[in-house]
Amino acid sequence: MRSTLEQVDPGQHHHAGHDAPHATEGRAKPAVICGVRVYGHEPAEATALADVRTVYGFHLCGIAEQKRPWDWAVKLVGPVIMDMSTDPPGIRVVAASADVAFVDRLREMFPQKYVEQAREEALTGPEMADLRRRYDAAAGL
């Protein structure tokens, strides 16, 4: 999940209202650095990645522009579903709308067995520390 999120264009994360920085003349496109928590996958009995069709989890990604500290970085965050049957994998994030609350959208998109986990869990302290270390390195800090 992390590798996929870091390799695709941030626009493919499908976060409403976020415009990720793009490459500019003389500068490379900023790196996307992510931390993830995988809740589970379907089919649940799959033991090889090639057999997995859908992955459910949480992601927190920062767009690592050079010399831009984490606190000022564009971030993409929230529960995420990856459709592994497409190439590249499809990415859907949970987002509220004017008519549907976030928690209701979460219940629509995620299997019941992951809903409470998705409402309550993000990254652990060590996972967050690793994300920040990787972000700082990518941003040249």
Short mmCIF file of C-alpha atoms in Angstrom, two decimals:
data_model
loop_
_atom_site.label_atom_id
_atom_site.label_comp_id
_atom_site.label_asym_id
_atom_site.label_seq_id
_atom_site.Cartn_x
_atom_site.Cartn_y
_atom_site.Cartn_z
CA MET A 1 0.00 0.00 0.00
CA ARG A 2 2.75 2.45 0.93
CA SER A 3 4.76 1.75 -2.22
CA THR A 4 1.74 2.28 -4.43
CA LEU A 5 0.75 5.55 -2.74
CA GLU A 6 4.30 6.87 -2.98
CA GLN A 7 4.65 5.97 -6.67
CA VAL A 8 1.40 7.32 -8.10
CA ASP A 9 0.74 10.97 -8.82
CA PRO A 10 -0.85 12.63 -5.76
CA GLY A 11 -3.87 13.50 -7.90
CA GLN A 12 -4.64 9.78 -8.07
CA HIS A 13 -5.19 9.79 -4.30
CA HIS A 14 -8.46 11.58 -5.12
CA HIS A 15 -8.54 13.95 -2.17
CA ALA A 16 -11.08 16.70 -2.71
CA GLY A 17 -9.73 20.22 -2.45
CA HIS A 18 -6.02 19.33 -2.49
CA ASP A 19 -3.74 20.42 -5.29
CA ALA A 20 -0.39 18.72 -4.87
CA PRO A 21 2.71 20.62 -6.00
CA HIS A 22 3.95 19.70 -9.46
CA ALA A 23 7.38 19.72 -11.05
CA THR A 24 8.50 23.16 -12.16
CA GLU A 25 11.16 24.17 -14.64
CA GLY A 26 14.52 23.07 -13.28
CA ARG A 27 12.95 21.19 -10.34
CA ALA A 28 11.85 17.60 -10.06
CA LYS A 29 8.37 16.65 -8.92
CA PRO A 30 8.34 16.53 -5.09
CA ALA A 31 8.40 13.08 -3.52
CA VAL A 32 5.28 11.68 -1.89
CA ILE A 33 6.18 10.13 1.48
CA CYS A 34 3.53 7.99 3.18
CA GLY A 35 2.84 6.10 6.34
CA VAL A 36 0.11 3.46 6.23
CA ARG A 37 -1.81 1.15 8.49
CA VAL A 38 -3.37 -1.84 6.73
CA TYR A 39 -6.64 -2.98 8.32
CA GLY A 40 -7.17 -5.99 6.09
CA HIS A 41 -7.75 -7.28 2.58
CA GLU A 42 -10.21 -9.21 0.45
CA PRO A 43 -10.34 -12.03 -0.06
CA ALA A 44 -9.34 -12.50 3.59
CA GLU A 45 -7.93 -15.96 2.90
CA ALA A 46 -5.46 -14.68 0.26
CA THR A 47 -1.87 -15.50 1.18
CA ALA A 48 -0.12 -14.01 -1.86
CA LEU A 49 -0.29 -10.39 -3.02
CA ALA A 50 -1.28 -11.56 -6.50
CA ASP A 51 -4.49 -13.01 -5.01
CA VAL A 52 -5.52 -9.83 -3.17
CA ARG A 53 -8.27 -7.82 -4.88
CA THR A 54 -8.91 -5.05 -2.31
CA VAL A 55 -6.87 -3.58 0.55
CA TYR A 56 -8.41 -1.46 3.32
CA GLY A 57 -6.35 0.87 5.48
CA PHE A 58 -5.32 4.35 6.57
CA HIS A 59 -2.77 6.63 4.94
CA LEU A 60 -0.95 9.82 5.85
CA CYS A 61 1.18 11.21 3.03
CA GLY A 62 3.22 14.39 2.89
CA ILE A 63 4.37 16.05 -0.34
CA ALA A 64 8.08 16.57 0.34
CA GLU A 65 8.97 19.87 -1.32
CA GLN A 66 12.61 20.78 -0.78
CA LYS A 67 13.28 22.55 2.53
CA ARG A 68 9.56 22.63 3.40
CA PRO A 69 9.04 21.42 6.99
CA TRP A 70 6.43 18.77 7.73
CA ASP A 71 4.13 21.24 9.45
CA TRP A 72 3.78 23.23 6.20
CA ALA A 73 3.65 20.30 3.78
CA VAL A 74 0.59 19.44 1.70
CA LYS A 75 -0.81 16.30 3.29
CA LEU A 76 -3.16 13.59 2.07
CA VAL A 77 -4.75 11.66 4.91
CA GLY A 78 -7.59 9.32 5.83
CA PRO A 79 -9.04 5.87 5.37
CA VAL A 80 -8.21 4.45 1.95
CA ILE A 81 -9.25 1.54 -0.25
CA MET A 82 -6.96 0.13 -2.94
CA ASP A 83 -8.37 -1.86 -5.84
CA MET A 84 -5.55 -4.23 -6.71
CA SER A 85 -7.33 -5.59 -9.80
CA THR A 86 -6.33 -2.57 -11.91
CA ASP A 87 -2.93 -1.34 -13.09
CA PRO A 88 -2.07 0.94 -11.47
CA PRO A 89 -4.17 0.03 -8.43
CA GLY A 90 -7.28 2.16 -7.97
CA ILE A 91 -7.24 4.44 -4.92
CA ARG A 92 -10.38 5.65 -3.18
CA VAL A 93 -10.44 7.80 -0.07
CA VAL A 94 -13.33 8.35 2.29
CA ALA A 95 -14.65 11.88 1.98
CA ALA A 96 -17.76 13.60 3.27
CA SER A 97 -20.00 15.56 0.95
CA ALA A 98 -22.66 18.21 1.41
CA ASP A 99 -25.23 15.40 1.72
CA VAL A 100 -23.29 12.57 3.40
CA ALA A 101 -21.33 12.79 6.69
CA PHE A 102 -17.81 11.33 6.86
CA VAL A 103 -18.80 8.48 9.19
CA ASP A 104 -21.75 7.56 6.96
CA ARG A 105 -19.51 7.53 3.88
CA LEU A 106 -17.02 5.37 5.81
CA ARG A 107 -19.80 2.88 6.59
CA GLU A 108 -20.82 2.86 2.90
CA MET A 109 -17.31 2.17 1.63
CA PHE A 110 -15.68 -0.10 4.24
CA PRO A 111 -16.73 -3.58 5.36
CA GLN A 112 -18.30 -3.43 8.82
CA LYS A 113 -15.36 -5.34 10.35
CA TYR A 114 -13.03 -2.38 9.58
CA VAL A 115 -15.31 0.60 10.29
CA GLU A 116 -14.53 1.09 13.98
CA GLN A 117 -10.81 0.58 13.39
CA ALA A 118 -10.92 3.17 10.59
CA ARG A 119 -12.77 5.63 12.86
CA GLU A 120 -10.28 5.30 15.72
CA GLU A 121 -6.84 4.26 14.49
CA ALA A 122 -4.24 6.17 12.59
CA LEU A 123 -0.47 5.67 12.77
CA THR A 124 1.30 4.47 15.90
CA GLY A 125 4.08 6.53 17.47
CA PRO A 126 6.86 4.45 15.82
CA GLU A 127 5.06 4.54 12.45
CA MET A 128 4.73 8.33 12.69
CA ALA A 129 8.39 8.71 13.68
CA ASP A 130 9.43 6.64 10.66
CA LEU A 131 7.22 8.73 8.37
CA ARG A 132 8.69 11.98 9.69
CA ARG A 133 12.26 10.68 9.33
CA ARG A 134 11.61 9.63 5.72
CA TYR A 135 9.82 12.93 4.96
CA ASP A 136 12.67 15.03 6.39
CA ALA A 137 15.21 13.10 4.30
CA ALA A 138 13.17 13.53 1.11
CA ALA A 139 12.66 17.26 1.81
CA GLY A 140 16.37 17.77 2.43
CA LEU A 141 15.94 18.75 6.07
#
